[in-house]
mmCIF file of C-alpha atoms in Angstrom:
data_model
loop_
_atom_site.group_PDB
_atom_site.id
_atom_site.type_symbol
_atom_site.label_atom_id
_atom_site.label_comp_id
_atom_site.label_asym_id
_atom_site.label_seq_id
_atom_site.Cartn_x
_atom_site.Cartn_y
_atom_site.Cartn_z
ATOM 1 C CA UNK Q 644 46.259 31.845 1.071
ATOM 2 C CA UNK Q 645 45.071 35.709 0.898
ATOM 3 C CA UNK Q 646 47.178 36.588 -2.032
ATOM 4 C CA UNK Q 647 45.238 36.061 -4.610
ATOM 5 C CA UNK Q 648 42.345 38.308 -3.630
ATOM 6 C CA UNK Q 649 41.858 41.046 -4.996
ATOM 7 C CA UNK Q 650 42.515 44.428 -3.314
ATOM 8 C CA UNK Q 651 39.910 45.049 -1.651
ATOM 9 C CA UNK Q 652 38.513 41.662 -0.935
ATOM 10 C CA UNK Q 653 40.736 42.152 2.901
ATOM 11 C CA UNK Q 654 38.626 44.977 4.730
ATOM 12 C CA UNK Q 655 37.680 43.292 7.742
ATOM 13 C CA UNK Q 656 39.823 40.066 7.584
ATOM 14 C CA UNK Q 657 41.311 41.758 10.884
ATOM 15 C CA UNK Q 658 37.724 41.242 12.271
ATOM 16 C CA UNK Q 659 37.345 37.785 10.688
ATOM 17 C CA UNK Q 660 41.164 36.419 12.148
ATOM 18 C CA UNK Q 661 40.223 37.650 15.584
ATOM 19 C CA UNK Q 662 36.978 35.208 15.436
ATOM 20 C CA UNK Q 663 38.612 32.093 14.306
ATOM 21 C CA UNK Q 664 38.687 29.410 17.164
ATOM 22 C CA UNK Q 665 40.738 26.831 16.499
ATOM 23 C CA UNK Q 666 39.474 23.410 18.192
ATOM 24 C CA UNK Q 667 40.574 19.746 17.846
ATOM 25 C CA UNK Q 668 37.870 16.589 17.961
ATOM 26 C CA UNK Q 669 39.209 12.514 19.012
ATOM 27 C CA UNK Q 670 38.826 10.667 16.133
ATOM 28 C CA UNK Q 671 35.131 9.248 16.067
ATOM 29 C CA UNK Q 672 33.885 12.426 18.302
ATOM 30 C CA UNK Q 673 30.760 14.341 17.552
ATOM 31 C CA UNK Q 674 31.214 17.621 16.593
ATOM 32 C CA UNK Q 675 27.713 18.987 17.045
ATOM 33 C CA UNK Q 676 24.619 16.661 16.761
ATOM 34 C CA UNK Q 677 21.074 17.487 15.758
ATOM 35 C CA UNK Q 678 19.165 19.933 17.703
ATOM 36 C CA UNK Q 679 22.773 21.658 18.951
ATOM 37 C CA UNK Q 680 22.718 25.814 18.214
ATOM 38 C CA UNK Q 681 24.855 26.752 15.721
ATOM 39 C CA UNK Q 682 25.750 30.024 14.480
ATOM 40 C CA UNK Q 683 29.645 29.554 12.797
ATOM 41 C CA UNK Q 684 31.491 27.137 10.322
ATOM 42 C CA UNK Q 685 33.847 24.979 10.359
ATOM 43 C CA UNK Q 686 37.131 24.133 9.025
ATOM 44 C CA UNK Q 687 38.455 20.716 8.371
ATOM 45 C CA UNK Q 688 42.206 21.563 9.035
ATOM 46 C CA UNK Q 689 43.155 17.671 8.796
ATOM 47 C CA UNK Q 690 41.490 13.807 9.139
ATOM 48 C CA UNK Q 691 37.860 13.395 7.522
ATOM 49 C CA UNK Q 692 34.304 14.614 8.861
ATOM 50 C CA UNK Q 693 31.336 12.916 8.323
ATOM 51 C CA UNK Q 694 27.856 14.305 8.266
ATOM 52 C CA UNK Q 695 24.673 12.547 9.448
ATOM 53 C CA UNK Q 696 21.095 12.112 10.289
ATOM 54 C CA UNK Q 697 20.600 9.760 13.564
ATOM 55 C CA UNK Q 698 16.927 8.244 13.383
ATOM 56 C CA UNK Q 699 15.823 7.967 17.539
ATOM 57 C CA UNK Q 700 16.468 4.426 16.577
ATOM 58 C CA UNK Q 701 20.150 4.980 16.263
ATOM 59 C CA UNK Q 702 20.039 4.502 12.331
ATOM 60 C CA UNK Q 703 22.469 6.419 10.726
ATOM 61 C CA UNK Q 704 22.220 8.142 7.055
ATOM 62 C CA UNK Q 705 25.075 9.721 5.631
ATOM 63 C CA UNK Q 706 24.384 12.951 4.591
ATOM 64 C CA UNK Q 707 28.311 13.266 3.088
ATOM 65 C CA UNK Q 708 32.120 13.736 3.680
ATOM 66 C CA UNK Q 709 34.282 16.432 4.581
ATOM 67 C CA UNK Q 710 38.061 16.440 3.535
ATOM 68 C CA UNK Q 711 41.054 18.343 4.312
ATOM 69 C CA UNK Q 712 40.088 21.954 3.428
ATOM 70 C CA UNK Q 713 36.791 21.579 3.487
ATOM 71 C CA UNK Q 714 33.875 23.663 5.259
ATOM 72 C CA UNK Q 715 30.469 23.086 6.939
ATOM 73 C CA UNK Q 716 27.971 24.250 8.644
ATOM 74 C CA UNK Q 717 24.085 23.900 8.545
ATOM 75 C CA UNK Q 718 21.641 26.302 7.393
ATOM 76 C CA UNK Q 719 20.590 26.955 10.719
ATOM 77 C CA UNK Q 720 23.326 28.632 11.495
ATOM 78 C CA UNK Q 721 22.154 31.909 9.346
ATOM 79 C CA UNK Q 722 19.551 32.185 12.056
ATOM 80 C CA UNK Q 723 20.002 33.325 15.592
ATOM 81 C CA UNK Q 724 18.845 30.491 17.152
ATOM 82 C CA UNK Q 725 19.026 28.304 14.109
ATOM 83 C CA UNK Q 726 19.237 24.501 14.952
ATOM 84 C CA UNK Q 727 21.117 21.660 13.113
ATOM 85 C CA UNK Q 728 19.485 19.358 11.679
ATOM 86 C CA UNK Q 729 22.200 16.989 11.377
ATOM 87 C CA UNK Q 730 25.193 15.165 13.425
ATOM 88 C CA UNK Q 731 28.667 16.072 12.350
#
């Protein structure tokens, strides 16, 4: 996955590897949901993530998809006590 970086590119992937937390969700569980603290991203490993806003009436937008591979995160999570804004 690493090898085609260039040299280089690696300093600190020591620092980054010993951060990763690996975590699995039931199908159909909430990740995080609006209002949660975030401050990482995530990985899909495998299955399918979707990405929503939840009106307080329980109405549902989809805000997108996440595949295999794929990454998320909201951009509340570049602040220290950043908030999503969003159910995942």
């Amino acid at each position: 996955m690493f090898a085609a970086l260039a040299p280089g590119m690696l300093d600190g992937l020591e620092v980054l590897l010993k951060r990763i937390v690996v975590r699995s969700h039931p199908v159909g569980a909430t990740i995080f949901a609006a209002g949660d603290r975030l401050n990482d991203v995530r990985i899909v490993r495998s299955g399918l993530v979707k990405l929503c806003y939840v009106q307080p009436s329980g109405e549902e937008w989809i805000k997108s998809f996440i595949e295999e591979g794929g990454f998320f995160s909201s951009i509340a999570a570049l602040r220290p006590d950043g908030e999503a804004s969003f159910d995942a």
